[in-house]
Amino acid sequence: MSEEGLEQKYVQQAFDTNWVVPLGPNVDGFEQDLKDFVGQDREVVALSSGTAAVHLALLQCGVGPGDEVLVQSFTFCASSHPVKYLGAIPVFVDSEPDTWNMDPSLLESAILDRIRRTGKTPKAIVVVALYGMPYKVDEIKAVADKFGIPLIEDVAEGLGSRYHGRVLGTFGKFGVLSFNGNKMITTSGGGALVCEDREAWKETMMYATQYRESYPYYQHEKIGYNYRMSNICAGIGRGQMSVLEHHIAHHRMLAAYYDQAFRAVDGISYHKGPDFASEGSNYWLSTITLDPLLKVKGQEKAYSRMVSGAVGGAAGVVHSNTQLRSDCEPNTNVEALRCALDESGIESRPVWKPMHKQPVYAGAPSYLNGLSEEIFRRGLCLPSGPMVSLEDAARIVDTIKSVLDI
Ligand SMILES: *Cc1c(COP(=O)(O)O)cnc(C)c1O
């Protein structure tokens, strides 16, 4: 059956059996599929988004008002925003150059410094598999264990990525998955929380369904949330699980192609990662970095036109921007390349702007080594999904070469 066929079958079943609600056979089936996929006897709760999964993980690590949480700065905002939802304080930690994920030694000095300054140990660590690339699991876990701080793996971008063969999201106390439209698989929107044991699974279920106690009426002893995935979305998820391995293989094939192709291009580096990471990465997005000295046609005009609209659509609603530049932005050659690709109908994007440089986090404690800012200035994400064929990738590389001023 075709990919859409399976999805439609499960969604149709939901209607036929009158399970158009946030529970039901598709939710159970999708959770079972995910559980089988991640292995390690982990439990899985399907939720309305990956952001909700981060929120519920933090909550169960006991994060509350005034507490501190160590978060990888180089990430999408959903890794850190839920810290603020809980009235807690994100403490940002910079990345190491190999995988672009949290730097273990910087993490350790950050923890020591927080304890020295506040007298309290941070409540949790949120580490990310940026663009699907596995982080330095052993090193990060060693630091977390040394201080007894629970580890939350935000592998929203790393579904199916592995570390020495074991699926990411099964190493920490919690693992966060996302099935948003742009991720490895989609349920239109959705996420899941991978839990260590049955106890954590139960608490996650309670929190995701308004924390209802067993009475013949609604009895609430804690504040809960309406975070459960709907049976319709889960039907799409069940269909998508059948193509997950295929998607991963496709992303990895594109990564191998880009890696090879850019070896021949001076001034552009493909972010392949060290062996342990490239063996296991799902390469959700393929990324390149541009040498600041590389000249791209039209770069003197970069940032001269106002951008309308936010990256990723954001429902088409944005504030009108009054400034062309910010104090931390991609280099002009990167912006010129993005514009040139755009003119050829190829969508590329800057890498995530580090959270410690986001205006909303001005003043948040941060432990930095310059890496994430440097990669933000030089980096660009290339089309990497299952809709991109090898011929498309060849055209993308050719288009990039054609606008280099050499
Ligand atoms: C996409 C993403 C999330 C959250 O996912 P949603 O399902 O969109 O809420 C969390 N963390 C990272 C790093 C992500 O890229």
Short mmCIF file of N, CA and C in Angstrom, two decimals, residues 167-266:
data_model
loop_
_atom_site.label_atom_id
_atom_site.label_comp_id
_atom_site.label_asym_id
_atom_site.label_seq_id
_atom_site.Cartn_x
_atom_site.Cartn_y
_atom_site.Cartn_z
N VAL A 167 18.91 3.78 20.01
CA VAL A 167 18.11 4.92 19.57
C VAL A 167 18.19 6.07 20.59
N LEU A 168 18.45 7.27 20.09
CA LEU A 168 18.49 8.46 20.96
C LEU A 168 17.10 8.69 21.57
N GLY A 169 17.12 9.20 22.79
CA GLY A 169 15.86 9.41 23.50
C GLY A 169 15.66 8.33 24.55
N THR A 170 16.57 7.32 24.53
CA THR A 170 16.47 6.24 25.52
C THR A 170 17.64 6.28 26.51
N PHE A 171 18.43 7.37 26.46
CA PHE A 171 19.59 7.46 27.34
C PHE A 171 19.31 8.29 28.59
N GLY A 172 18.37 9.21 28.49
CA GLY A 172 18.11 10.11 29.62
C GLY A 172 16.93 9.64 30.44
N LYS A 173 16.52 10.50 31.38
CA LYS A 173 15.32 10.20 32.15
C LYS A 173 14.11 10.31 31.24
N PHE A 174 14.17 11.29 30.33
CA PHE A 174 13.09 11.49 29.36
C PHE A 174 13.69 11.73 27.97
N GLY A 175 12.92 11.34 26.96
CA GLY A 175 13.31 11.65 25.57
C GLY A 175 12.14 12.34 24.88
N VAL A 176 12.44 13.41 24.16
CA VAL A 176 11.40 14.21 23.51
C VAL A 176 11.40 13.93 22.01
N LEU A 177 10.23 13.60 21.47
CA LEU A 177 10.08 13.39 20.02
C LEU A 177 9.10 14.41 19.46
N SER A 178 9.26 14.76 18.20
CA SER A 178 8.31 15.66 17.54
C SER A 178 7.87 15.08 16.20
N PHE A 179 6.60 15.24 15.92
CA PHE A 179 6.05 14.82 14.62
C PHE A 179 5.40 16.02 13.94
N ASN A 180 6.03 17.18 14.11
CA ASN A 180 5.57 18.38 13.43
C ASN A 180 5.79 18.21 11.92
N GLY A 181 5.11 19.01 11.14
CA GLY A 181 5.12 18.85 9.69
C GLY A 181 6.49 18.76 9.05
N ASN A 182 7.48 19.42 9.66
CA ASN A 182 8.80 19.48 9.03
C ASN A 182 9.78 18.45 9.59
N LYS A 183 9.33 17.59 10.49
CA LYS A 183 10.27 16.68 11.14
C LYS A 183 10.40 15.35 10.38
N MET A 184 11.12 14.40 10.95
CA MET A 184 11.40 13.14 10.23
C MET A 184 10.13 12.45 9.78
N ILE A 185 9.15 12.35 10.67
CA ILE A 185 7.82 11.91 10.25
C ILE A 185 6.81 12.91 10.81
N THR A 186 5.64 12.97 10.22
CA THR A 186 4.67 13.98 10.64
C THR A 186 3.33 13.34 11.00
N THR A 187 2.67 13.94 12.00
CA THR A 187 1.28 13.59 12.27
C THR A 187 0.43 14.85 12.04
N SER A 188 0.91 15.73 11.19
CA SER A 188 0.46 17.11 10.96
C SER A 188 1.03 17.98 12.08
N GLY A 189 0.80 17.62 13.30
CA GLY A 189 1.46 18.23 14.45
C GLY A 189 1.38 17.22 15.57
N GLY A 190 2.42 17.10 16.35
CA GLY A 190 2.37 16.13 17.45
C GLY A 190 3.75 15.89 18.01
N GLY A 191 3.77 15.14 19.10
CA GLY A 191 5.04 14.80 19.74
C GLY A 191 4.85 13.61 20.64
N ALA A 192 5.90 13.22 21.31
CA ALA A 192 5.79 12.12 22.27
C ALA A 192 6.86 12.27 23.33
N LEU A 193 6.58 11.72 24.50
CA LEU A 193 7.58 11.69 25.56
C LEU A 193 7.95 10.24 25.83
N VAL A 194 9.24 9.96 25.68
CA VAL A 194 9.77 8.64 26.00
C VAL A 194 10.10 8.65 27.50
N CYS A 195 9.53 7.67 28.23
CA CYS A 195 9.68 7.65 29.69
C CYS A 195 10.49 6.44 30.12
N GLU A 196 11.20 6.64 31.22
CA GLU A 196 12.12 5.64 31.74
C GLU A 196 11.39 4.38 32.21
N ASP A 197 10.26 4.55 32.86
CA ASP A 197 9.56 3.40 33.44
C ASP A 197 8.05 3.64 33.47
N ARG A 198 7.35 2.66 33.98
CA ARG A 198 5.88 2.69 34.03
C ARG A 198 5.37 3.82 34.93
N GLU A 199 6.10 4.11 35.99
CA GLU A 199 5.72 5.19 36.91
C GLU A 199 5.68 6.53 36.20
N ALA A 200 6.78 6.83 35.48
CA ALA A 200 6.89 8.10 34.75
C ALA A 200 5.84 8.16 33.64
N TRP A 201 5.59 7.01 33.02
CA TRP A 201 4.57 6.92 31.97
C TRP A 201 3.21 7.34 32.53
N LYS A 202 2.89 6.81 33.73
CA LYS A 202 1.61 7.08 34.38
C LYS A 202 1.46 8.57 34.72
N GLU A 203 2.50 9.15 35.30
CA GLU A 203 2.48 10.58 35.64
C GLU A 203 2.32 11.42 34.38
N THR A 204 3.03 11.04 33.32
CA THR A 204 2.94 11.80 32.06
C THR A 204 1.50 11.76 31.54
N MET A 205 0.88 10.57 31.60
CA MET A 205 -0.52 10.41 31.19
C MET A 205 -1.43 11.32 32.03
N MET A 206 -1.20 11.32 33.35
CA MET A 206 -2.02 12.13 34.24
C MET A 206 -1.91 13.61 33.86
N TYR A 207 -0.66 14.08 33.73
CA TYR A 207 -0.45 15.50 33.40
C TYR A 207 -0.99 15.86 32.02
N ALA A 208 -0.96 14.90 31.09
CA ALA A 208 -1.39 15.20 29.72
C ALA A 208 -2.91 15.23 29.58
N THR A 209 -3.62 14.74 30.61
CA THR A 209 -5.09 14.68 30.52
C THR A 209 -5.75 15.38 31.71
N GLN A 210 -5.21 16.54 32.08
CA GLN A 210 -5.79 17.40 33.12
C GLN A 210 -5.75 16.81 34.53
N TYR A 211 -4.90 15.86 34.71
CA TYR A 211 -4.69 15.26 36.03
C TYR A 211 -6.01 14.92 36.73
N ARG A 212 -6.73 13.99 36.16
CA ARG A 212 -8.03 13.59 36.71
C ARG A 212 -7.87 12.38 37.63
N GLU A 213 -8.34 12.48 38.84
CA GLU A 213 -8.27 11.36 39.79
C GLU A 213 -9.46 10.42 39.54
N SER A 214 -9.37 9.20 40.07
CA SER A 214 -10.46 8.25 39.81
C SER A 214 -11.62 8.42 40.78
N TYR A 215 -12.52 9.25 40.35
CA TYR A 215 -13.79 9.48 41.05
C TYR A 215 -14.88 9.44 39.99
N PRO A 216 -16.13 9.32 40.39
CA PRO A 216 -17.21 9.34 39.38
C PRO A 216 -17.43 10.75 38.83
N TYR A 217 -16.70 11.73 39.34
CA TYR A 217 -16.81 13.12 38.87
C TYR A 217 -15.39 13.65 38.70
N TYR A 218 -15.27 14.86 38.17
CA TYR A 218 -13.93 15.42 37.94
C TYR A 218 -13.32 15.88 39.25
N GLN A 219 -12.23 15.24 39.61
CA GLN A 219 -11.52 15.57 40.85
C GLN A 219 -10.05 15.81 40.48
N HIS A 220 -9.56 17.02 40.80
CA HIS A 220 -8.19 17.39 40.40
C HIS A 220 -7.34 17.69 41.62
N GLU A 221 -6.20 17.01 41.73
CA GLU A 221 -5.32 17.27 42.86
C GLU A 221 -4.04 17.98 42.44
N LYS A 222 -3.83 18.04 41.15
CA LYS A 222 -2.69 18.80 40.61
C LYS A 222 -3.16 19.51 39.34
N ILE A 223 -2.40 20.53 38.94
CA ILE A 223 -2.70 21.21 37.68
C ILE A 223 -2.19 20.35 36.53
N GLY A 224 -3.11 20.03 35.61
CA GLY A 224 -2.72 19.24 34.44
C GLY A 224 -2.85 20.05 33.17
N TYR A 225 -2.67 19.36 32.06
CA TYR A 225 -2.70 20.03 30.75
C TYR A 225 -3.50 19.18 29.77
N ASN A 226 -3.95 19.82 28.72
CA ASN A 226 -4.66 19.10 27.67
C ASN A 226 -3.67 18.84 26.52
N TYR A 227 -2.84 17.84 26.70
CA TYR A 227 -1.71 17.62 25.80
C TYR A 227 -1.76 16.30 25.05
N ARG A 228 -2.83 15.55 25.16
CA ARG A 228 -2.85 14.23 24.53
C ARG A 228 -3.01 14.35 23.02
N MET A 229 -2.39 13.43 22.30
CA MET A 229 -2.53 13.40 20.84
C MET A 229 -3.92 12.89 20.47
N SER A 230 -4.46 13.44 19.38
CA SER A 230 -5.78 12.97 18.95
C SER A 230 -5.65 11.65 18.18
N ASN A 231 -6.73 10.90 18.19
CA ASN A 231 -6.76 9.61 17.51
C ASN A 231 -6.61 9.76 15.99
N ILE A 232 -7.02 10.92 15.48
CA ILE A 232 -6.88 11.21 14.03
C ILE A 232 -5.40 11.38 13.70
N CYS A 233 -4.71 12.27 14.46
CA CYS A 233 -3.28 12.50 14.22
C CYS A 233 -2.49 11.21 14.39
N ALA A 234 -2.85 10.42 15.40
CA ALA A 234 -2.13 9.16 15.64
C ALA A 234 -2.31 8.20 14.47
N GLY A 235 -3.46 8.28 13.79
CA GLY A 235 -3.68 7.45 12.59
C GLY A 235 -2.66 7.80 11.52
N ILE A 236 -2.41 9.10 11.35
CA ILE A 236 -1.38 9.53 10.38
C ILE A 236 -0.02 8.99 10.84
N GLY A 237 0.22 9.09 12.15
CA GLY A 237 1.50 8.63 12.70
C GLY A 237 1.74 7.15 12.45
N ARG A 238 0.71 6.33 12.61
CA ARG A 238 0.86 4.88 12.38
C ARG A 238 1.26 4.61 10.94
N GLY A 239 0.62 5.35 10.02
CA GLY A 239 0.99 5.20 8.60
C GLY A 239 2.43 5.63 8.38
N GLN A 240 2.81 6.76 9.01
CA GLN A 240 4.16 7.29 8.82
C GLN A 240 5.24 6.38 9.38
N MET A 241 4.92 5.65 10.44
CA MET A 241 5.92 4.74 11.02
C MET A 241 6.41 3.72 9.98
N SER A 242 5.52 3.42 9.03
CA SER A 242 5.90 2.41 8.03
C SER A 242 6.93 2.97 7.04
N VAL A 243 7.11 4.30 7.02
CA VAL A 243 8.09 4.86 6.09
C VAL A 243 9.28 5.50 6.80
N LEU A 244 9.28 5.43 8.15
CA LEU A 244 10.36 6.08 8.90
C LEU A 244 11.74 5.61 8.45
N GLU A 245 11.94 4.29 8.39
CA GLU A 245 13.27 3.78 8.01
C GLU A 245 13.64 4.24 6.60
N HIS A 246 12.64 4.27 5.74
CA HIS A 246 12.89 4.73 4.38
C HIS A 246 13.30 6.21 4.38
N HIS A 247 12.60 7.02 5.18
CA HIS A 247 12.96 8.44 5.26
C HIS A 247 14.38 8.63 5.78
N ILE A 248 14.72 7.87 6.82
CA ILE A 248 16.07 8.00 7.39
C ILE A 248 17.11 7.64 6.32
N ALA A 249 16.86 6.55 5.61
CA ALA A 249 17.80 6.13 4.57
C ALA A 249 17.95 7.22 3.50
N HIS A 250 16.84 7.87 3.18
CA HIS A 250 16.89 8.92 2.16
C HIS A 250 17.70 10.12 2.64
N HIS A 251 17.42 10.56 3.87
CA HIS A 251 18.17 11.69 4.44
C HIS A 251 19.67 11.38 4.47
N ARG A 252 19.99 10.14 4.83
CA ARG A 252 21.41 9.75 4.92
C ARG A 252 22.06 9.67 3.54
N MET A 253 21.29 9.28 2.56
CA MET A 253 21.82 9.23 1.20
C MET A 253 22.13 10.65 0.70
N LEU A 254 21.20 11.58 0.96
CA LEU A 254 21.44 12.97 0.56
C LEU A 254 22.67 13.53 1.28
N ALA A 255 22.79 13.19 2.58
CA ALA A 255 23.93 13.67 3.36
C ALA A 255 25.23 13.19 2.72
N ALA A 256 25.26 11.91 2.34
CA ALA A 256 26.47 11.35 1.74
C ALA A 256 26.78 12.06 0.41
N TYR A 257 25.71 12.38 -0.33
CA TYR A 257 25.91 13.07 -1.60
C TYR A 257 26.50 14.47 -1.39
N TYR A 258 25.85 15.24 -0.50
CA TYR A 258 26.34 16.60 -0.22
C TYR A 258 27.78 16.57 0.29
N ASP A 259 28.04 15.64 1.18
CA ASP A 259 29.38 15.53 1.78
C ASP A 259 30.42 15.38 0.67
N GLN A 260 30.14 14.45 -0.23
CA GLN A 260 31.06 14.19 -1.33
C GLN A 260 31.17 15.41 -2.24
N ALA A 261 30.03 15.99 -2.60
CA ALA A 261 30.01 17.09 -3.57
C ALA A 261 30.75 18.32 -3.05
N PHE A 262 30.61 18.62 -1.76
CA PHE A 262 31.22 19.85 -1.25
C PHE A 262 32.71 19.69 -0.94
N ARG A 263 33.20 18.45 -0.97
CA ARG A 263 34.65 18.28 -0.78
C ARG A 263 35.42 19.00 -1.86
N ALA A 264 34.79 19.12 -3.03
CA ALA A 264 35.47 19.72 -4.17
C ALA A 264 35.25 21.24 -4.22
N VAL A 265 34.57 21.80 -3.22
CA VAL A 265 34.27 23.24 -3.27
C VAL A 265 35.05 23.97 -2.18
N ASP A 266 36.00 24.79 -2.60
CA ASP A 266 36.79 25.55 -1.63
C ASP A 266 35.91 26.56 -0.91
#
